[in-house]
Short mmCIF file of C-alpha atoms and ligand atoms in Angstrom, two decimals:
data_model
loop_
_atom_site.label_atom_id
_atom_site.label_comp_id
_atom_site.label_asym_id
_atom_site.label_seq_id
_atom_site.Cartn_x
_atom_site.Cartn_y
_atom_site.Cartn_z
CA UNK A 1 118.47 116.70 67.35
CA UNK A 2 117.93 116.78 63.70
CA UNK A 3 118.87 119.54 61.43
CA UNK A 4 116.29 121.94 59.75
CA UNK A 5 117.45 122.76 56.42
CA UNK A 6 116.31 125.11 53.90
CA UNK A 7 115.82 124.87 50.10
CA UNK A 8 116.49 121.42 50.06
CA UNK A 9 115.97 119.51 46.44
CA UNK A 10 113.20 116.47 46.70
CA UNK A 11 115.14 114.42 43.69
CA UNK A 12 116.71 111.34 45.95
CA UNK A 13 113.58 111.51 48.18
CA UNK A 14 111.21 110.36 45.00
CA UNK A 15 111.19 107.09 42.98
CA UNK A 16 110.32 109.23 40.13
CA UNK A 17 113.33 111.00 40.57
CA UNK A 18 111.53 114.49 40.37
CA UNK A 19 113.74 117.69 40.82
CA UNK A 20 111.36 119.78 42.83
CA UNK A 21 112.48 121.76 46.17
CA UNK A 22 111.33 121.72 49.58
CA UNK A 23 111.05 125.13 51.29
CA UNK A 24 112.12 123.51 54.62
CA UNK A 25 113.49 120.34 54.83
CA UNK A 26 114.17 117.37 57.80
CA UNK A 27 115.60 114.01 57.76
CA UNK A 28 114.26 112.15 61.48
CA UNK A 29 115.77 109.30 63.59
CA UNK A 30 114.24 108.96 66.39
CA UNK A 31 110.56 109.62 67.57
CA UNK A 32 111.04 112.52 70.37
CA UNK A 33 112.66 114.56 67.73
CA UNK A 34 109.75 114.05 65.51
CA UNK A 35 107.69 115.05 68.34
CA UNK A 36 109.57 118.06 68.86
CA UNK A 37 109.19 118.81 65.11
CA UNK A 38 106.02 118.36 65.17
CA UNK A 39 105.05 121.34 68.07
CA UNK A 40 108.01 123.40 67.09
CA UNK A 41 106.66 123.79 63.48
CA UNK A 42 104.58 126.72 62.20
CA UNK A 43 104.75 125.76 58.28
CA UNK A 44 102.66 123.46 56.99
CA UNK A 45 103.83 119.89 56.78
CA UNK A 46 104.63 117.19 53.75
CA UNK A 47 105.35 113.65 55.09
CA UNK A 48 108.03 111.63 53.52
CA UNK A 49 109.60 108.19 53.51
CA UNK A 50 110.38 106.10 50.50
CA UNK A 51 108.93 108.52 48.14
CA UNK A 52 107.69 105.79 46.20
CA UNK A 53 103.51 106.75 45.81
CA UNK A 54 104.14 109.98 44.37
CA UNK A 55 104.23 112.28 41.75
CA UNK A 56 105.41 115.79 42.37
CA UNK A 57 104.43 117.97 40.14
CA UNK A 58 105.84 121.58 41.72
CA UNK A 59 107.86 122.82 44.57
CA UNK A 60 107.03 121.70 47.97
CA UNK A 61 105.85 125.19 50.20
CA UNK A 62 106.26 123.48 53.44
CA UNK A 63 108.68 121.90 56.46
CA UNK A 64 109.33 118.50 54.40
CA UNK A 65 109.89 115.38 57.19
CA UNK A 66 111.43 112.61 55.58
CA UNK A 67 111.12 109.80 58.29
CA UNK A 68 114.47 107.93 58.87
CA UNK A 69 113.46 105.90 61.58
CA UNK A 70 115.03 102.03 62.17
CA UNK A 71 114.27 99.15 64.15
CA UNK A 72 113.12 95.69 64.64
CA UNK A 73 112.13 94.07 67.40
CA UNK A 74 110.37 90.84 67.73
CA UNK A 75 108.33 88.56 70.43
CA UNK A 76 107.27 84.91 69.91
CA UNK A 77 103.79 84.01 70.63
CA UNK A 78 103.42 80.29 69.78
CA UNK A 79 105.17 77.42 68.38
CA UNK A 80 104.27 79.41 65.09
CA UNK A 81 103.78 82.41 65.10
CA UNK A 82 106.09 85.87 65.63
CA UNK A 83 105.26 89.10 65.97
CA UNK A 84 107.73 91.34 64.32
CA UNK A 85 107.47 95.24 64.41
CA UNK A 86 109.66 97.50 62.34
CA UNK A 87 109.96 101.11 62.12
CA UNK A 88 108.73 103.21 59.64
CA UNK A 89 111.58 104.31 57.97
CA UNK A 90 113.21 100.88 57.58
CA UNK A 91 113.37 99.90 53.61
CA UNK A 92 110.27 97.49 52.76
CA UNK A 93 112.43 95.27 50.96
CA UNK A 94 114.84 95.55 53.48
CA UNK A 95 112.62 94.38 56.07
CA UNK A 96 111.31 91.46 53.95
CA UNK A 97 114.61 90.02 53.55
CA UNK A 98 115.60 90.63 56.86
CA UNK A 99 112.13 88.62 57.75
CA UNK A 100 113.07 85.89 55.59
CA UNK A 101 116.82 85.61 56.71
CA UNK A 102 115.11 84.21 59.86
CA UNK A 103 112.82 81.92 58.38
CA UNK A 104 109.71 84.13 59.58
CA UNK A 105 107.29 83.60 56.52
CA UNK A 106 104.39 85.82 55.34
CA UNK A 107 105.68 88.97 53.70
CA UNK A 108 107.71 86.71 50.96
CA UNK A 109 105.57 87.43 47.80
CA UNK A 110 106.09 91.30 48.69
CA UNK A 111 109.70 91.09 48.00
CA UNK A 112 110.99 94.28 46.16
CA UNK A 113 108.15 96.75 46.28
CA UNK A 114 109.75 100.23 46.60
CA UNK A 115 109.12 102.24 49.73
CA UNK A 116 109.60 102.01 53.12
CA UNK A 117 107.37 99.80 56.03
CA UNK A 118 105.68 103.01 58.05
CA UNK A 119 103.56 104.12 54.20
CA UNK A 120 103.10 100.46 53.53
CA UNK A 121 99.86 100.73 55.24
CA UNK A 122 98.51 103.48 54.24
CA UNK A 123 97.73 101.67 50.28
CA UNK A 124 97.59 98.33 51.65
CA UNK A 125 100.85 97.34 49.16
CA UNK A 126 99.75 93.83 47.44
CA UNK A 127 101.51 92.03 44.79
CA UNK A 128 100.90 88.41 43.84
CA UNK A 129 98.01 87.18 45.39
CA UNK A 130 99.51 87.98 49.18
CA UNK A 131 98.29 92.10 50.42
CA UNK A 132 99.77 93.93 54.05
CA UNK A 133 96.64 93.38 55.69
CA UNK A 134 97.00 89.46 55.04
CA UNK A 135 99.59 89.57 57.93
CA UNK A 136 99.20 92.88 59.81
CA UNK A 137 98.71 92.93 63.69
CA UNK A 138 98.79 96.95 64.04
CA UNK A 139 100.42 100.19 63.65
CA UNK A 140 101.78 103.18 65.56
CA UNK A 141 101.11 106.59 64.41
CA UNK A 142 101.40 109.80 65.93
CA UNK A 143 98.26 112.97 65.49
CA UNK A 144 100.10 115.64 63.81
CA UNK A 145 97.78 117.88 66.07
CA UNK A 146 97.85 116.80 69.72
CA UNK A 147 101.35 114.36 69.05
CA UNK A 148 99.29 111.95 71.19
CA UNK A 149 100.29 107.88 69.61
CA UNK A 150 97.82 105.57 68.75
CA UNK A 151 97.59 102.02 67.80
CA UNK A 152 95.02 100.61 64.74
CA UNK A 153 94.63 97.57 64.65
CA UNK A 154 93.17 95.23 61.53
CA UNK A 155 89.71 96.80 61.58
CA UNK A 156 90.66 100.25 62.84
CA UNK A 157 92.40 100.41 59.45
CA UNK A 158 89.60 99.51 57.41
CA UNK A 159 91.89 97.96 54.42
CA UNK A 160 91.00 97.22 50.86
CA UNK A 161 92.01 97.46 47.95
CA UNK A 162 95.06 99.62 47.72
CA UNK A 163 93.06 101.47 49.90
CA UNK A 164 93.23 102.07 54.10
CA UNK A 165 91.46 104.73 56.84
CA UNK A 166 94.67 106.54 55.98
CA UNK A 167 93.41 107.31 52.30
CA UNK A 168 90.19 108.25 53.31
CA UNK A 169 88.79 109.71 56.85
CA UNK A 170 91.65 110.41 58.69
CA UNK A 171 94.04 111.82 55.96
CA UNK A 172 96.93 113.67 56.24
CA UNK A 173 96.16 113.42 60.44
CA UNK A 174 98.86 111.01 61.72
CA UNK A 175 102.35 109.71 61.13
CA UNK A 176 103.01 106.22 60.91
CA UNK A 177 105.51 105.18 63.45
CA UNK A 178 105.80 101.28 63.15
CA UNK A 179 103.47 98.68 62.06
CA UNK A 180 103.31 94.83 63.51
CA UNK A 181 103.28 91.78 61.26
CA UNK A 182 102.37 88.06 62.04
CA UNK A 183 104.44 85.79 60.29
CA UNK A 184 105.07 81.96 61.08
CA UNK A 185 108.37 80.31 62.04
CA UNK A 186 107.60 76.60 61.65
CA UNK A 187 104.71 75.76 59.52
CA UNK A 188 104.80 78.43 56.68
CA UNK A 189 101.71 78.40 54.27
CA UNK A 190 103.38 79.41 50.89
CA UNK A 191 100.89 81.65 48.70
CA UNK A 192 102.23 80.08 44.95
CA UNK A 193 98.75 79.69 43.12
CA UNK A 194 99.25 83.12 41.13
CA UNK A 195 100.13 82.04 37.25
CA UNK A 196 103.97 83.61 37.41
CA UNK A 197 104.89 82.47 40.50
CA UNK A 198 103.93 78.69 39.58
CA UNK A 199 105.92 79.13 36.24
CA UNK A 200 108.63 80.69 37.84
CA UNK A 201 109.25 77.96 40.56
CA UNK A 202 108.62 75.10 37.78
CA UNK A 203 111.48 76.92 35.51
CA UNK A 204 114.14 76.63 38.88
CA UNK A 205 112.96 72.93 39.30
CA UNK A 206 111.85 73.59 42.84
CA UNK A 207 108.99 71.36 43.85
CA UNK A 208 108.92 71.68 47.72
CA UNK A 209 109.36 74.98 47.61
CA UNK A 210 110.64 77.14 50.71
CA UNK A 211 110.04 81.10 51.75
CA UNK A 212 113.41 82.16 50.50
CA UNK A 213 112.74 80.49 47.36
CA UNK A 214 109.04 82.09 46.52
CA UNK A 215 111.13 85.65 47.42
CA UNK A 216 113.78 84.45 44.31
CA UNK A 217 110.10 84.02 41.89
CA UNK A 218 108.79 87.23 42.89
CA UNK A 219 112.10 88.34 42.58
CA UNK A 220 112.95 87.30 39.14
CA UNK A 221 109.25 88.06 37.88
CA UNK A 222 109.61 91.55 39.19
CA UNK A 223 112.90 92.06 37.65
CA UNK A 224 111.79 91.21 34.60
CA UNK A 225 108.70 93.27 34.32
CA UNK A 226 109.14 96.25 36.11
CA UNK A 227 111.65 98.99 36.05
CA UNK A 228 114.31 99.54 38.85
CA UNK A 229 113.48 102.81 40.53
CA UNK A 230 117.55 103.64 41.16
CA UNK A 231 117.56 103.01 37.14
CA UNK A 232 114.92 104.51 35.69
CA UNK A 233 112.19 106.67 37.63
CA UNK A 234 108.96 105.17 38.36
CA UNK A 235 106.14 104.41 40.90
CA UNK A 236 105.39 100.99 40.09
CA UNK A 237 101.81 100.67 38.90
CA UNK A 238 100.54 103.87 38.39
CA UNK A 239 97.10 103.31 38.03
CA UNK A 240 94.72 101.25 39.55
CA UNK A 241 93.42 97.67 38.14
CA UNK A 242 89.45 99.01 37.73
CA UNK A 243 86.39 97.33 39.13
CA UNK A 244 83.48 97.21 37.01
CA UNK A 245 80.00 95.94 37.05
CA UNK A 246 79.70 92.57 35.78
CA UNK A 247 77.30 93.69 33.46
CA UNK A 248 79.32 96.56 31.95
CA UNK A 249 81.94 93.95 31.72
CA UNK A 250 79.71 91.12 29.60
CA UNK A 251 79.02 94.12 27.18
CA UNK A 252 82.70 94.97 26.80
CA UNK A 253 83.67 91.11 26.31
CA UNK A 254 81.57 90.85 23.13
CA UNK A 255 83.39 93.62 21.76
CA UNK A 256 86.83 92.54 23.50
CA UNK A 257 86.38 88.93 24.01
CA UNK A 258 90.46 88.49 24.88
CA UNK A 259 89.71 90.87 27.95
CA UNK A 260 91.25 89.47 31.15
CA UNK A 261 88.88 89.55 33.98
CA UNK A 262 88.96 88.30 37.43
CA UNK A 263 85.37 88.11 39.66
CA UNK A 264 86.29 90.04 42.91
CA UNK A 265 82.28 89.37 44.04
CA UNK A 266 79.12 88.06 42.47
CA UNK A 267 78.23 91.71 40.68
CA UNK A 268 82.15 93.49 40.40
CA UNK A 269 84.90 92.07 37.99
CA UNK A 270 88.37 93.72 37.76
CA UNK A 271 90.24 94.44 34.90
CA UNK A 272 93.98 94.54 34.54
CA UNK A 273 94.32 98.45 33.72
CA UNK A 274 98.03 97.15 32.10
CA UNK A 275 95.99 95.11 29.53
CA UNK A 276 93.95 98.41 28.66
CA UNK A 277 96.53 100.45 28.29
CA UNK A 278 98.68 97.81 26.63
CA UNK A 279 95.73 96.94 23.81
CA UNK A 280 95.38 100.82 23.08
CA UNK A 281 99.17 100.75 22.02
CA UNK A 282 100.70 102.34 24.48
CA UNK A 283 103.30 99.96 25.81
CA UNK A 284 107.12 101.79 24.90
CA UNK A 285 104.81 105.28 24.22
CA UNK A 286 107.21 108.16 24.57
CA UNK A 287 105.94 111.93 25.02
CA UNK A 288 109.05 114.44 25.60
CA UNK A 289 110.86 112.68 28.94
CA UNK A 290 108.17 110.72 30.19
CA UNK A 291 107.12 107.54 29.18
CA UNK A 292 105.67 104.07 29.21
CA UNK A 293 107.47 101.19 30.59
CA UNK A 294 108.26 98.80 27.57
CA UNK A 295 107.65 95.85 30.17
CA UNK A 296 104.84 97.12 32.01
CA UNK A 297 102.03 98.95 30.63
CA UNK A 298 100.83 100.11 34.20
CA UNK A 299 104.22 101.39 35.06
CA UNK A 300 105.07 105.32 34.03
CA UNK A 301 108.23 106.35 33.97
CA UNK A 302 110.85 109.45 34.06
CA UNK A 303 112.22 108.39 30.76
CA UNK A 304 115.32 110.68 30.60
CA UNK A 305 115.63 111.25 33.98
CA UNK A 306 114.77 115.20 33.80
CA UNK A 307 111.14 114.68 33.40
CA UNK A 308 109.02 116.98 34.80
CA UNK A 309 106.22 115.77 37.34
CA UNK A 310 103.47 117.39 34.86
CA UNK A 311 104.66 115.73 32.26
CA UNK A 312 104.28 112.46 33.12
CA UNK A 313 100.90 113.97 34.96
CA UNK A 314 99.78 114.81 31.38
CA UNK A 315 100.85 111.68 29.97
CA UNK A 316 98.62 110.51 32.57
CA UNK A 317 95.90 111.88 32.19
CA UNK A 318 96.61 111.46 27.73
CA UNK A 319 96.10 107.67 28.79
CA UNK A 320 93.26 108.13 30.96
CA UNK A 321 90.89 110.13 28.14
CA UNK A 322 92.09 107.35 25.66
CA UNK A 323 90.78 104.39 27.69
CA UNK A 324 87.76 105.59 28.54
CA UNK A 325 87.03 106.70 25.01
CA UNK A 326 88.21 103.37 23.87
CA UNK A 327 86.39 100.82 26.90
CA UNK A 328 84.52 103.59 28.67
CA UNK A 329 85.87 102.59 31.59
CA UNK A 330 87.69 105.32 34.00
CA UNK A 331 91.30 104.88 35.35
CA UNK A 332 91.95 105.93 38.77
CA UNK A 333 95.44 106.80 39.35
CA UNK A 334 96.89 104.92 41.93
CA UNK A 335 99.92 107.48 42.43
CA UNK A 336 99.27 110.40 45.00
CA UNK A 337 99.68 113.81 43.01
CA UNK A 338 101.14 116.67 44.38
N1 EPU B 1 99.08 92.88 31.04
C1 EPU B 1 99.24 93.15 29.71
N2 EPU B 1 100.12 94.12 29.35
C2 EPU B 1 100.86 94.81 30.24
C3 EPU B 1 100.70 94.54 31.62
C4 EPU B 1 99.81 93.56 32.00
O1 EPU B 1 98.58 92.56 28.86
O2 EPU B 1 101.63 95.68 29.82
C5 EPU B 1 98.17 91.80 31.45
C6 EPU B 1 98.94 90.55 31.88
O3 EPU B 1 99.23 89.72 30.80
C7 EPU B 1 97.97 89.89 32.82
C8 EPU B 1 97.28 91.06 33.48
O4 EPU B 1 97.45 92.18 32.61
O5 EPU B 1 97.00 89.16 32.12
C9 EPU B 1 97.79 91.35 34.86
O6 EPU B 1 99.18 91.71 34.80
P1 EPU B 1 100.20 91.48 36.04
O7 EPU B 1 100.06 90.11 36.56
O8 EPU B 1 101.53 91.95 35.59
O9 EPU B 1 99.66 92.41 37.19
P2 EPU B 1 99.01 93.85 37.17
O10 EPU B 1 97.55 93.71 37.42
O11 EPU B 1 99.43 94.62 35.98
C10 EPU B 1 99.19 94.12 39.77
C11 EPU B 1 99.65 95.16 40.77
C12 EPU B 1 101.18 95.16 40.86
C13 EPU B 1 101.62 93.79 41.30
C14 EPU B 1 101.12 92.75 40.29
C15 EPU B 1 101.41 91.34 40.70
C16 EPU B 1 97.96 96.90 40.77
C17 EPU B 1 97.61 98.30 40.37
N3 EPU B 1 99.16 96.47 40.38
O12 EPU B 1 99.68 94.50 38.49
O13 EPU B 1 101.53 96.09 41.87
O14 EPU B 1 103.04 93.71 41.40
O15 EPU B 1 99.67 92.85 40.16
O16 EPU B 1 100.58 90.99 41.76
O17 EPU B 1 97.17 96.24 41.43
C18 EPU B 1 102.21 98.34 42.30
O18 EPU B 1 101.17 98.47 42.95
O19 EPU B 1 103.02 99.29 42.18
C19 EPU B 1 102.49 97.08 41.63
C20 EPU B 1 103.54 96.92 40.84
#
C-alpha cells in the first residue's frame, strides 16, 4: 500500500517546475490502492499525473494523488488493426514509442507531447494534423464518489477541440484509469500533409516514408520549436488557437492582411494565437522569471526556474489584454489554473 505523506513539494510533479506544496501527498501503483484512497480520504482531492496542463499558482490544501500506474496490454482484431490499452500513468511519449517500436501506427505525429496517457483525454492532445480522438476506442475511469469504473467510449467523450466531457459536465468526477487506442499493423495511413512535416521528411530525403520516420519529423520540428520541459519550465501551448466568425475575421484581414487563417466550417476560421502574440512583439518578452519562449510565441515559460505560478499567470493575462486591444479577439488559456 502506498505511503501518505505530508507537506510534500509539487516542483517535479509540474512541467512548469512550480515550487508549491501539497498538504497531503500520494504517489499510486496499482488501482485497489487508489480505491482505497479514494474511501479512506476525508480531505479534498487534487489529481495528478504528468503535471503538464497546469499552472499552480499557490499551495495545494488537499490529499494530492499523483497516478503512477503502468501497463500495456494489447489484442489483435484484424489483419490491421490492434487494440492497445495503456495505463494512465505510463509517459505519453513513452507509450508512443513503445507503439511504434512494434510497428502499430496511429499515435506517430503525437510524438513528444509532455504528460502522461490517463490526462491525454481529458484535452483531446493534437499536434500536426493527427488529435487522440482520431484513434481512441475508450477509457477507464473511476467516480471519485461511489469508486464504481466506467468505460466512455468515442461519443461518451464528446471530443473537440482541446476540449472532452472531462472539461465540461462531468469535471473533476472521475479518474482516468486507462484509455484504448486503434492503431494499424500492416497498412498504416501516414498523416504528412501538415506544411512542417512535408519539409521535414523532404530535408531527410525520405520519399516512402515509414511510422518511425514521421515520429523523427515531429520529432525534430518539436525540438526545434518548443522548449524541453526537464530544461526549461513550460506547458507547451499555453493558450488556445481562437475561433472567430468569418466575418470578424474578413474585417481583421484588411487591417492584417498577412493573418494566417485556417476555415474550421463555412462561418468559423481559426487563428494561430502564436502569430498574435508573435506580431504584438512578444516573442523572447521577459517580465521578472517568467517569460516567452524565443521559439514559440504560444509557449510560456519559467524563465529562471524560480518563477512563481502568478507570475507567469500575470504575464498571462499582460498578453491576453494586449491582444484583444490590438485584434479584439479574446485568448482563452489553454493551461488549467490553480
Ligand atoms: N506562428 C508565428 N509565431 C510563433 C508561433 C507560430 O508566427 O511564435 C505562426 C506559424 O508561422 C504558423 C502558425 O502560427 O503560421 C501556426 O504555428 P504552428 O504550426 O507552430 O502551430 P500552433 O498553432 O502554434 C498548434 C498546437 C500545438 C501543436 C502545433 C502543431 C494549439 C494551442 N497548439 O500550435 O500544440 O504542437 O499546432 O500541430 O493548438 C500544445 O497543445 O501544447 C501544443 C504544443
Amino acid at each position: 500500500m502506498c505511503q501518505i505523506k505530508e507537506n510534500i513539494s509539487l516542483k517535479a510533479y509540474n512541467t512548469f517546475g512550480i515550487d508549491v506544496t501539497a498538504k497531503s501527498f500520494v504517489s499510486v501503483t496499482d488501482e485497489d490502492d487508489l480505491r482505497t484512497i479514494l474511501s479512506e480520504n476525508k480531505l479534498p482531492l487534487f489529481i495528478v499525473s504528468g503535471g503538464s496542463n497546469m499552472l499552480l499558482t499557490k499551495n495545494i490544501n488537499a490529499l494530492v494523488v499523483h497516478i503512477n500506474t503502468k501497463g500495456i496490454s494489447s489484442e489483435i482484431k484484424n489483419d490491421n488493426e490492434i487494440y492497445v490499452t495503456a495505463k494512465a500513468g505510463e509517459n505519453w511519449h513513452d507509450f508512443v514509442q513503445y507503439c511504434i517500436k512494434n510497428d502499430w501506427g496511429g499515435l506517430e505525429n503525437l510524438s513528444l507531447i509532455p504528460g502522461c496517457v490517463g490526462s491525454a483525454p481529458i484535452q483531446n492532445i493534437g499536434a500536426y494534423g493527427v488529435e487522440l480522438k482520431d484513434n481512441f476506442v475508450e477509457c477507464k475511469a473511476i467516480h471519485r464518489e461511489t469508486f464504481e469504473v466506467e468505460v466512455f467510449d468515442l461519443e461518451t467523450c464528446k471530443f473537440g477541440y482541446r476540449d472532452s466531457i472531462f472539461k465540461n459536465e462531468i469535471k473533476d468526477q472521475y479518474i482516468i484509469t486507462e484509455v484504448t487506442f486503434k492503431l494499424s499493423t500492416t497498412k498504416h495511413i501516414l498523416k504528412t500533409a501538415y506544411g512542417a512535416i512535408e519539409d521535414e521528411l523532404k530535408k531527410s530525403q525520405k520519399n516512402l516514408p515509414t511510422i518511425q520516420d514521421v515520429a523523427n519529423a515531429v520529432i525534430a520540428i518539436r525540438k526545434r520549436k518548443l522548449p524541453d520541459p526537464s530544461e526549461v519550465g513550460n506547458s507547451g501551448s499555453f493558450f488556445k488557437n481562437p475561433i472567430i466568425e468569418k466575418g470578424d475575421y474578413e474585417i481583421l484581414k484588411i487591417r492584417f492582411p498577412e493573418m494566417p487563417h485556417y476555415p474550421i466550417s463555412d462561418t468559423k476560421v481559426k487563428i494561430p494565437a502564436g502569430w498574435l502574440i508573435d506580431q504584438a512583439g512578444f516573442k523572447g518578452f521577459v517580465k521578472g522569471n517568467a517569460g516567452v519562449h524565443p521559439n514559440q510565441a504560444l509557449v510560456l515559460i519559467n524563465k529562471t526556474g524560480t518563477a512563481k505560478g502568478n507570475e507567469i499567470l500575470s504575464l498571462a493575462q499582460f498578453i491576453q489584454k494586449e491582444i484583444t486591444k490590438k485584434y479584439t479577439i479574446p485568448l482563452e488559456m489553454e493551461v488549467n489554473i490553480f
